mmCIF file of C-alpha atoms in Angstrom:
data_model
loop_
_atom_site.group_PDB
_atom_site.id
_atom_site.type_symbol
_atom_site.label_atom_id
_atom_site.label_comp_id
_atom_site.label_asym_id
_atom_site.label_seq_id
_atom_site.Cartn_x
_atom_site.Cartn_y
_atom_site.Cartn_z
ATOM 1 C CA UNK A 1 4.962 -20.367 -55.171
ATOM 2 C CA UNK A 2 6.539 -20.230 -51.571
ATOM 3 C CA UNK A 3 8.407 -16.580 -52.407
ATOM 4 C CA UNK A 4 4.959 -15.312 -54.217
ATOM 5 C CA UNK A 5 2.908 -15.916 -50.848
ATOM 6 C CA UNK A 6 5.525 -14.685 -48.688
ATOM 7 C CA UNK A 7 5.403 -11.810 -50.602
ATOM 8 C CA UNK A 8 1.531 -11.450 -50.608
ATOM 9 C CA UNK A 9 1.627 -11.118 -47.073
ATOM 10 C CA UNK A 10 4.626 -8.975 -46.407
ATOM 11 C CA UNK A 11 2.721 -6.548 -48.644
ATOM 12 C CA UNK A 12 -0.318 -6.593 -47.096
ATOM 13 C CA UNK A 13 1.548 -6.294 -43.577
ATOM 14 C CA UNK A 14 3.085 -3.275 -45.189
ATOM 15 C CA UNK A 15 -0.390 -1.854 -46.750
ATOM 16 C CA UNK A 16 -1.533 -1.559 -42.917
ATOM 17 C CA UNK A 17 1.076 -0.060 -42.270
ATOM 18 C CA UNK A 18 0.897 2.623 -44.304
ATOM 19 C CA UNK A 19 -3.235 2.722 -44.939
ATOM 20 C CA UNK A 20 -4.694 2.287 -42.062
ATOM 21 C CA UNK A 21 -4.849 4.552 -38.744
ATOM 22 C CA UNK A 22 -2.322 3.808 -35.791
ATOM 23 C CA UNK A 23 -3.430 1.003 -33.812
ATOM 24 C CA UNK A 24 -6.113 -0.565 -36.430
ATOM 25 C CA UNK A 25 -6.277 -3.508 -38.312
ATOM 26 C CA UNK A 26 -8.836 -2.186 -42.006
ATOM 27 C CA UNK A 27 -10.315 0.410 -39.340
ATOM 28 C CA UNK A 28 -10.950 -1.782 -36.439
ATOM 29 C CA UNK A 29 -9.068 -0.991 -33.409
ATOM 30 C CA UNK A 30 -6.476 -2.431 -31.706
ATOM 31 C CA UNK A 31 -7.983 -2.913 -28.002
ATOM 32 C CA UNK A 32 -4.925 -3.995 -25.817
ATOM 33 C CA UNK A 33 -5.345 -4.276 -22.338
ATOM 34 C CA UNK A 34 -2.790 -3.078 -19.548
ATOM 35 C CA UNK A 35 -3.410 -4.384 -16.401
ATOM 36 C CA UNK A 36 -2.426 -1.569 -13.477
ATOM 37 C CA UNK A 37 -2.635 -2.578 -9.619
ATOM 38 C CA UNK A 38 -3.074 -0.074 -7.322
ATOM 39 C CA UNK A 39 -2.020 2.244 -4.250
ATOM 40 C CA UNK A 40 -4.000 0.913 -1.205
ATOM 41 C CA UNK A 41 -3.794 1.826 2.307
ATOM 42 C CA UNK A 42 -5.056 -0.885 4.696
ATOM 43 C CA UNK A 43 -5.407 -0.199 8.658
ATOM 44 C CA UNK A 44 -3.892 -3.481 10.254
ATOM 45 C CA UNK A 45 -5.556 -3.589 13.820
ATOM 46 C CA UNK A 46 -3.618 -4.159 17.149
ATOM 47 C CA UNK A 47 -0.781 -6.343 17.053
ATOM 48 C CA UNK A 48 -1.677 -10.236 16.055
ATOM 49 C CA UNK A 49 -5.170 -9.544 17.215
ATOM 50 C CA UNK A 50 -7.211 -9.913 14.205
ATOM 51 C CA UNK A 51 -5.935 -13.425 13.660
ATOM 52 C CA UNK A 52 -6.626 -14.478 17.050
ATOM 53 C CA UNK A 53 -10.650 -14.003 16.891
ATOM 54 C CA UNK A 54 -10.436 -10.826 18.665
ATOM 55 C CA UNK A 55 -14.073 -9.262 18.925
ATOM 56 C CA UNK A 56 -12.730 -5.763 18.712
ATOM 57 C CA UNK A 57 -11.348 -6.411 15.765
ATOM 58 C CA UNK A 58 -14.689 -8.282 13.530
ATOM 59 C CA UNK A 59 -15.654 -5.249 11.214
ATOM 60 C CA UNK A 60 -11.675 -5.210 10.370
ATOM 61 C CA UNK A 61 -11.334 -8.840 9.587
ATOM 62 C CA UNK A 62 -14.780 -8.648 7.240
ATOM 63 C CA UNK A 63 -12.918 -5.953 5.363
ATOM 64 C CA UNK A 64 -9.395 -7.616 5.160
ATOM 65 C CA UNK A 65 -10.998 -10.499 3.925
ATOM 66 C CA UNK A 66 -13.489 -9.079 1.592
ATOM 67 C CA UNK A 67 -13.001 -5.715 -0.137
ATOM 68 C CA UNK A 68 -9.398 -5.741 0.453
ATOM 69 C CA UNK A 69 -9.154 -8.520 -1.411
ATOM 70 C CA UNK A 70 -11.085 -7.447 -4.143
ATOM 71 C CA UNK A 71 -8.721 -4.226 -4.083
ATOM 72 C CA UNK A 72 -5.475 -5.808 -3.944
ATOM 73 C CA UNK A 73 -6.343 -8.455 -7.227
ATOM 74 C CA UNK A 74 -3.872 -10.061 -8.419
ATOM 75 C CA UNK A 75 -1.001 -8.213 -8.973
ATOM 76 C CA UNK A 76 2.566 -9.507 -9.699
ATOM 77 C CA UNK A 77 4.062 -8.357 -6.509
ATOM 78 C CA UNK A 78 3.664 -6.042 -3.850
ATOM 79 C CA UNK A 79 5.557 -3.341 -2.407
ATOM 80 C CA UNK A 80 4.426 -3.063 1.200
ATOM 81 C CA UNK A 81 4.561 0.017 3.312
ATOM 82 C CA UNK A 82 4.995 -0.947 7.071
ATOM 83 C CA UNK A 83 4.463 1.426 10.200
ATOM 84 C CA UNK A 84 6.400 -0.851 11.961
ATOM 85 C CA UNK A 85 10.093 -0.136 10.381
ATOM 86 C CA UNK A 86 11.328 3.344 10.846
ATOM 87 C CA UNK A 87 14.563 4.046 9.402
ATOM 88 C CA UNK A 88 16.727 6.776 8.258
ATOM 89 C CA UNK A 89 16.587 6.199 4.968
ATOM 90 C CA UNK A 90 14.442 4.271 2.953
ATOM 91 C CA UNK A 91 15.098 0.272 3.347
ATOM 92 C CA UNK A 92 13.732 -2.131 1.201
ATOM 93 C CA UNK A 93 13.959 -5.926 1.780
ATOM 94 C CA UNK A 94 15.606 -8.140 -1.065
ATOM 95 C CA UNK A 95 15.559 -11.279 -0.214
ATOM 96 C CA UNK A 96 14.183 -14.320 -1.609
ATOM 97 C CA UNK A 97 13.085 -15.013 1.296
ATOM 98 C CA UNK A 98 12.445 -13.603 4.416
ATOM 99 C CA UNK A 99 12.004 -15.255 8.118
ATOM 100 C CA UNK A 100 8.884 -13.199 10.469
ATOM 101 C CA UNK A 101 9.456 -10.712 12.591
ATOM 102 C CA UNK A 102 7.095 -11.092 15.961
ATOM 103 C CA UNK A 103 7.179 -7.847 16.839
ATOM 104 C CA UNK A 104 4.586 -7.646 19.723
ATOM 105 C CA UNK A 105 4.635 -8.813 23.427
ATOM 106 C CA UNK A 106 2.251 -10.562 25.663
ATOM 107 C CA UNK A 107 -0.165 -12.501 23.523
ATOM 108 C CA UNK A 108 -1.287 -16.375 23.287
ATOM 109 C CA UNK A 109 1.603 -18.732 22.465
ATOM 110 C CA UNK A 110 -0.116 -19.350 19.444
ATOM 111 C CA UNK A 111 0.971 -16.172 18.338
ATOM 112 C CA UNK A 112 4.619 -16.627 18.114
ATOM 113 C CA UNK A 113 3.822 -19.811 15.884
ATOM 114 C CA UNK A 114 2.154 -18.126 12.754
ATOM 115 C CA UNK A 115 3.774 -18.697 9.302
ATOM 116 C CA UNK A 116 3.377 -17.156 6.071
ATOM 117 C CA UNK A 117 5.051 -17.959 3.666
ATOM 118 C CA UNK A 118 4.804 -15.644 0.544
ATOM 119 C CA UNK A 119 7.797 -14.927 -1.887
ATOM 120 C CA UNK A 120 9.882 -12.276 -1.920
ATOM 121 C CA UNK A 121 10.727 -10.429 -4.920
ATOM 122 C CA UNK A 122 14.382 -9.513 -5.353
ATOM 123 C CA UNK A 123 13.998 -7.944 -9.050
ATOM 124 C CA UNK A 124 11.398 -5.507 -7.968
ATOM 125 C CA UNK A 125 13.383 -4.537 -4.748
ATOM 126 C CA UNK A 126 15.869 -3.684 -6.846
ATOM 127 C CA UNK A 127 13.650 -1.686 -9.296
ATOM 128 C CA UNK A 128 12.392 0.100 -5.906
ATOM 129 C CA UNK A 129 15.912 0.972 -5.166
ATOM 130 C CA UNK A 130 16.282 2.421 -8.447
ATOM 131 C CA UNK A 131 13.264 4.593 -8.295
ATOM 132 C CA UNK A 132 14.027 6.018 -4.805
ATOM 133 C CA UNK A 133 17.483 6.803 -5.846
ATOM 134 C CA UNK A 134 16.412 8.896 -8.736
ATOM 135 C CA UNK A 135 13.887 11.029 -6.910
ATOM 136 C CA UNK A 136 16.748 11.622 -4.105
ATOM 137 C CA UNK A 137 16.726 9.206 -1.456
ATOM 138 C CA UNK A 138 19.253 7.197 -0.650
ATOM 139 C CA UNK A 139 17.579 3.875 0.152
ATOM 140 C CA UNK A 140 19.165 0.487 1.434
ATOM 141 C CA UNK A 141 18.469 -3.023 0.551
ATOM 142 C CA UNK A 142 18.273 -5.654 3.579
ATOM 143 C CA UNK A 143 18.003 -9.100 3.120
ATOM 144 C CA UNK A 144 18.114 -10.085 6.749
ATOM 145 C CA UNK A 145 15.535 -8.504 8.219
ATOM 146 C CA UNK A 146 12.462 -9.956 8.686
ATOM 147 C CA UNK A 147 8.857 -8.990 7.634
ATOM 148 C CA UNK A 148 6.864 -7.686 10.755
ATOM 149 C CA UNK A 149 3.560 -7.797 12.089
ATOM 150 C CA UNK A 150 2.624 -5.191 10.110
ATOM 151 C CA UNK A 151 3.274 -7.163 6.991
ATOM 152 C CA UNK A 152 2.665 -10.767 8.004
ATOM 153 C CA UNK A 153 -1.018 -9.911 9.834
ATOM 154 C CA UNK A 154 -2.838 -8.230 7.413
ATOM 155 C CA UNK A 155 -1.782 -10.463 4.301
ATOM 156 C CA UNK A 156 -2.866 -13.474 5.820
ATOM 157 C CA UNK A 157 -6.463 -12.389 5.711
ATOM 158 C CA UNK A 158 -5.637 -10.329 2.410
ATOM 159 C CA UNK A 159 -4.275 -13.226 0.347
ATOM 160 C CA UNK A 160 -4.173 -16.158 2.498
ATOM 161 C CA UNK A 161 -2.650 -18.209 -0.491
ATOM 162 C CA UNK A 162 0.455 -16.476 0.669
ATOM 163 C CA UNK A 163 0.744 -16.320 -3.557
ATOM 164 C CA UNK A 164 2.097 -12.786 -4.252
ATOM 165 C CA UNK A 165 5.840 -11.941 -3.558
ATOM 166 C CA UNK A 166 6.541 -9.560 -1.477
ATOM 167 C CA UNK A 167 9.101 -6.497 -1.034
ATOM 168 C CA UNK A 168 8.466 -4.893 2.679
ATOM 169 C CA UNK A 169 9.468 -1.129 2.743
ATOM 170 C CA UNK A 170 10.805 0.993 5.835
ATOM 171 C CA UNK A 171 9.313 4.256 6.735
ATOM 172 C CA UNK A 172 11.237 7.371 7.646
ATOM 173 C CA UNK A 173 12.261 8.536 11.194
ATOM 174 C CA UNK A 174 11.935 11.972 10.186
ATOM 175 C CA UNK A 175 8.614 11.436 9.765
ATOM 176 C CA UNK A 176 8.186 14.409 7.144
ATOM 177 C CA UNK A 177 4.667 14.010 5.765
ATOM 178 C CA UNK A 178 6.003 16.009 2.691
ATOM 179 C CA UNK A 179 9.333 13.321 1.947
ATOM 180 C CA UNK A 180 6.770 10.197 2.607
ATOM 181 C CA UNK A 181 4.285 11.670 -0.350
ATOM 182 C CA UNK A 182 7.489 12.156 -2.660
ATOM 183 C CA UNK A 183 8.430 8.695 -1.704
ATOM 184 C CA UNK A 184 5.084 7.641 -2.652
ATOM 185 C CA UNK A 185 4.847 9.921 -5.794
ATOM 186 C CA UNK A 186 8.471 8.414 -6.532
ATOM 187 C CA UNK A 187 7.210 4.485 -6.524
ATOM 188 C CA UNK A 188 4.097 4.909 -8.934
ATOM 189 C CA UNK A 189 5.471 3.571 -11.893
ATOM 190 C CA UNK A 190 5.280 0.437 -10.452
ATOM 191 C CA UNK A 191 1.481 0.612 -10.429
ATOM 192 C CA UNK A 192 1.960 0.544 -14.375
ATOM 193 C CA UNK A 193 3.658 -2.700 -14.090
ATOM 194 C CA UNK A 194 1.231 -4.325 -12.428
ATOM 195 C CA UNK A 195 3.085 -4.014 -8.860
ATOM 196 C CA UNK A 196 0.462 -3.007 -5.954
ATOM 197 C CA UNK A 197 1.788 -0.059 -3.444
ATOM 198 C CA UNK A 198 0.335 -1.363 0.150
ATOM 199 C CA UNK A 199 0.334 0.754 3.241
ATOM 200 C CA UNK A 200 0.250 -1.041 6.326
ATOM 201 C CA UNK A 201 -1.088 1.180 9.432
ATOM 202 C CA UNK A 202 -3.662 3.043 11.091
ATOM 203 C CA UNK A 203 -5.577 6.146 10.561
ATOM 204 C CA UNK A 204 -5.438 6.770 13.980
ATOM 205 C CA UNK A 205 -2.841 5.155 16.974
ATOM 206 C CA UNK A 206 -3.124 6.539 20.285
ATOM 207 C CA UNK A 207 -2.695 4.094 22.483
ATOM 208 C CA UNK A 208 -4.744 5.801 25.286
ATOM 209 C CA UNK A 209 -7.617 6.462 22.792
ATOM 210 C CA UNK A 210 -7.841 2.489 22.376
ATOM 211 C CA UNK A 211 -8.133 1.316 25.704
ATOM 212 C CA UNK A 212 -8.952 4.499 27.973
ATOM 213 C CA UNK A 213 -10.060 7.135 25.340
ATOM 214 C CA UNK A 214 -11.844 10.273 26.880
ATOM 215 C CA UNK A 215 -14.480 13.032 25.413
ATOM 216 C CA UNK A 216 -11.500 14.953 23.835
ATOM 217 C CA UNK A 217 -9.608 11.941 22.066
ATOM 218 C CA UNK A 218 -13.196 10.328 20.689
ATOM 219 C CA UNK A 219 -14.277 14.093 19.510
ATOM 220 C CA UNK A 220 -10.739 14.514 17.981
ATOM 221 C CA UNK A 221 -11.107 10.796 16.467
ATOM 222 C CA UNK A 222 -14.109 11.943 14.689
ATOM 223 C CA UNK A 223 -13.316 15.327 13.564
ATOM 224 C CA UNK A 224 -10.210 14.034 12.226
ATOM 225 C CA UNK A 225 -11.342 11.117 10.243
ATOM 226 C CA UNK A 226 -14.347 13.124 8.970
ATOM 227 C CA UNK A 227 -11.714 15.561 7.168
ATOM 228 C CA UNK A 228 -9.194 12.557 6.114
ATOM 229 C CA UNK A 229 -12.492 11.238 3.931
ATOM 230 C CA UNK A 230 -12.794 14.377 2.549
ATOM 231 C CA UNK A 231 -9.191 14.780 1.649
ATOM 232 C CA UNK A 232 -8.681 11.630 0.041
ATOM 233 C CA UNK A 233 -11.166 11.995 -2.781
ATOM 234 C CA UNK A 234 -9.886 15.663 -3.862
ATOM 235 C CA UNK A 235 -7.820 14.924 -7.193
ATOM 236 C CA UNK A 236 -3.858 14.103 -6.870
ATOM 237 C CA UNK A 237 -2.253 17.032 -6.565
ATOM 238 C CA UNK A 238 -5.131 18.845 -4.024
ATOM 239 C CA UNK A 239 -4.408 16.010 -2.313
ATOM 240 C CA UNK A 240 -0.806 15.599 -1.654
ATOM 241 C CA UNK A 241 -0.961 19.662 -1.088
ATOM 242 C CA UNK A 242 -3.415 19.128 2.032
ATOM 243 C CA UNK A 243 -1.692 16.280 3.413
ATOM 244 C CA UNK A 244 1.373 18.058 3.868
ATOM 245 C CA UNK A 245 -0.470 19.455 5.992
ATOM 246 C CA UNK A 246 -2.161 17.058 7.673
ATOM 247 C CA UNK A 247 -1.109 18.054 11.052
ATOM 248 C CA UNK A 248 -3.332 20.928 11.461
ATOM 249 C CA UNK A 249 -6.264 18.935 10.488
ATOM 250 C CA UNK A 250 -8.414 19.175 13.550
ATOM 251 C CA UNK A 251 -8.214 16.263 15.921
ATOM 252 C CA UNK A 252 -4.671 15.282 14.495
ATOM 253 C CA UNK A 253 -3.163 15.252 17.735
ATOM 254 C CA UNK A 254 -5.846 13.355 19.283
ATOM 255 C CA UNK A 255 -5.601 10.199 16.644
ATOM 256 C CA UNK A 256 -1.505 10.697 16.249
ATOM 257 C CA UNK A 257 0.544 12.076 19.268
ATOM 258 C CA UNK A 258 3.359 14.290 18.478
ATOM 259 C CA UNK A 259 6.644 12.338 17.186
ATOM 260 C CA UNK A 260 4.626 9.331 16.862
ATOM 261 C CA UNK A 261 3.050 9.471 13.689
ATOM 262 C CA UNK A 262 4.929 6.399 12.176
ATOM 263 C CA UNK A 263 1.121 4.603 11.628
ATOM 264 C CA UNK A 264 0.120 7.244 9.549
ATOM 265 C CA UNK A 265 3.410 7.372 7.429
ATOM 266 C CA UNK A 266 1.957 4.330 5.009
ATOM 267 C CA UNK A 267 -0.763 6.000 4.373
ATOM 268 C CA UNK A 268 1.136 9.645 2.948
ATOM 269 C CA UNK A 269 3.444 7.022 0.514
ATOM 270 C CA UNK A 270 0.149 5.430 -0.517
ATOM 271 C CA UNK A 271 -1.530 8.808 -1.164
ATOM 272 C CA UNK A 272 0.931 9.795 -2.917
ATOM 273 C CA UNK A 273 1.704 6.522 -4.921
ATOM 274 C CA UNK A 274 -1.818 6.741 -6.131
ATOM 275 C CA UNK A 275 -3.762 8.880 -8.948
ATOM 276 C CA UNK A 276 -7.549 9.017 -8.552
ATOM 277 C CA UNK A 277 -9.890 7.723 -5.210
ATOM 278 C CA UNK A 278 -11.530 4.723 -6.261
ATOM 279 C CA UNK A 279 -13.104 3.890 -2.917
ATOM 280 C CA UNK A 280 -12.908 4.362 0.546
ATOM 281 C CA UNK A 281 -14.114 2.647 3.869
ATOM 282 C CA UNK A 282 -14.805 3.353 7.276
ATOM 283 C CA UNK A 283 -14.466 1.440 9.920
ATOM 284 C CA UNK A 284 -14.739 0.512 13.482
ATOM 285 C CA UNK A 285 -11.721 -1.137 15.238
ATOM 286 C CA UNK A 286 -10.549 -1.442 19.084
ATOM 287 C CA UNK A 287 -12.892 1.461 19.886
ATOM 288 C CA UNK A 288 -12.357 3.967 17.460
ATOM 289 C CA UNK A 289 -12.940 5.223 13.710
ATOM 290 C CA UNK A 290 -10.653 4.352 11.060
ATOM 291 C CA UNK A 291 -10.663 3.983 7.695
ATOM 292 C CA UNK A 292 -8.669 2.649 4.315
ATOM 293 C CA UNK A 293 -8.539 3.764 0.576
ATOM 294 C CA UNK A 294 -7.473 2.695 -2.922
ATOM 295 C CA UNK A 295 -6.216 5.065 -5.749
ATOM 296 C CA UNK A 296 -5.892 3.973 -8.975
#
């Protein structure tokens, strides 16, 4: 009796198999559900300033610690994309753990005494490493370094559960808009595996513009960010073609001074991590416009 309905249902296993259409069950579909994160760039604000109650910074804490959030999910890690490591080569932390880096001068004591205390993610540093190598770079894994203000800052308004590991990734000294998109381009497969690509940065960083901006920088500041919107949206590969460019956008050296791009570097490896524009935001922080996006 056993062997007769063992055999029953092998054979009616097998008469799917060969009757019915790829991925159906007696013509019903199959639906199965792949969860993607996705390539975000988020502007992180002056220093530890946003966790400190800084005025300047309000519209930039509402969005870190609403519609970021919403962005980000849940993904099983995150591969984060700091202005604030610039290295020769790509360097990718691979620790289990890493200690924080208080990278910033001058502030409240309280500032030297934050903690957060996510995970790192060795496995997925190593699958980093393995995705750089094969699109050409040459990229290093450090597991003494610690995560920086540009990591540390925004994720505790982001995901203040301090839940998601974390693998914090250098940018590159040569500062190359069209090697940071290729870096970019190189990590989206990780998207597909539920891994979010995070930029960490700042649509614009002049330090003058912050504190003593004049006519030129805040006419510059809006010209430029006015054209960033625009070329964010235009599908992927308009997209990464005009960004290589980005340096003749007008205003461009008015938000970014010349050899000190690095807080716009995040956002060309998120770019061109990410497939289409879901949204964008503008924003208002320490005096000027910026802005942050998610691609799918």
């Amino acid at each position: 009796m056993q062997q007769r309905v063992e055999k029953s249902i092998g054979g009616f296993f097998q008469n799917i198999r060969q009757k019915s259409p790829k991925g159906c069950i007696k013509g019903y579909p199959i639906k199965v559900k792949i969860i993607m994160a996705k390539s975000i760039f988020l502007p992180h604000g002056g220093g530890p300033m946003p966790v400190l109650g800084d005025p300047l910074h309000a519209s930039l804490v509402e969005f870190l610690t609403g519609k970021a959030r919403e962005w980000i999910g849940k993904p099983s890690a995150i591969v984060l994309v700091t202005a604030h490591w610039e290295t020769k080569n790509p360097i990718i932390s691979g620790a289990a753990k890493h200690s924080l880096l208080y990278d910033y001068y001058g502030f409240p004591s309280e500032a030297y005494k934050i903690q957060y205390n996510a995970p790192g993610a060795p496995t997925v540093a190593e699958k980093v490493h393995q995705l750089l190598s094969k699109a050409g770079f040459k990229p290093e894994i450090d597991t003494k370094r610690g995560w920086d203000h540009g990591v540390f800052i925004p994720m505790m308004l982001v995901a203040p559960d301090a839940d998601i590991p974390i693998v914090q990734l250098s940018v590159l000294q040569s500062q190359d808009a069209t090697e940071l998109l290729n870096m970019g381009k190189a990590l989206s497969p990780l998207l597909k595996e539920n891994v979010a690509i995070v930029g960490s940065g700042f649509s614009f960083h002049n330090m003058h513009g912050f504190f003593n901006s004049t006519d030129a920088i805040a006419k510059g500041n809006r010209a430029f960010e006015e054209q960033l919107l625009k070329v964010a949206a235009l599908p992927p590969e308009e997209r990464v073609a005009a960004l290589t460019k980005w340096k003749e956008f007008s205003g461009a050296k008015q938000c970014h001074p010349v050899n000190a791009t690095e807080h716009f570097s995040p956002l060309l490896i998120t770019a061109g991590a990410g497939n289409e524009l879901v949204e964008q935001v503008k924003l208002d922080v320490l005096n000027v416009k910026t802005s942050g996006y998610v691609w799918n």
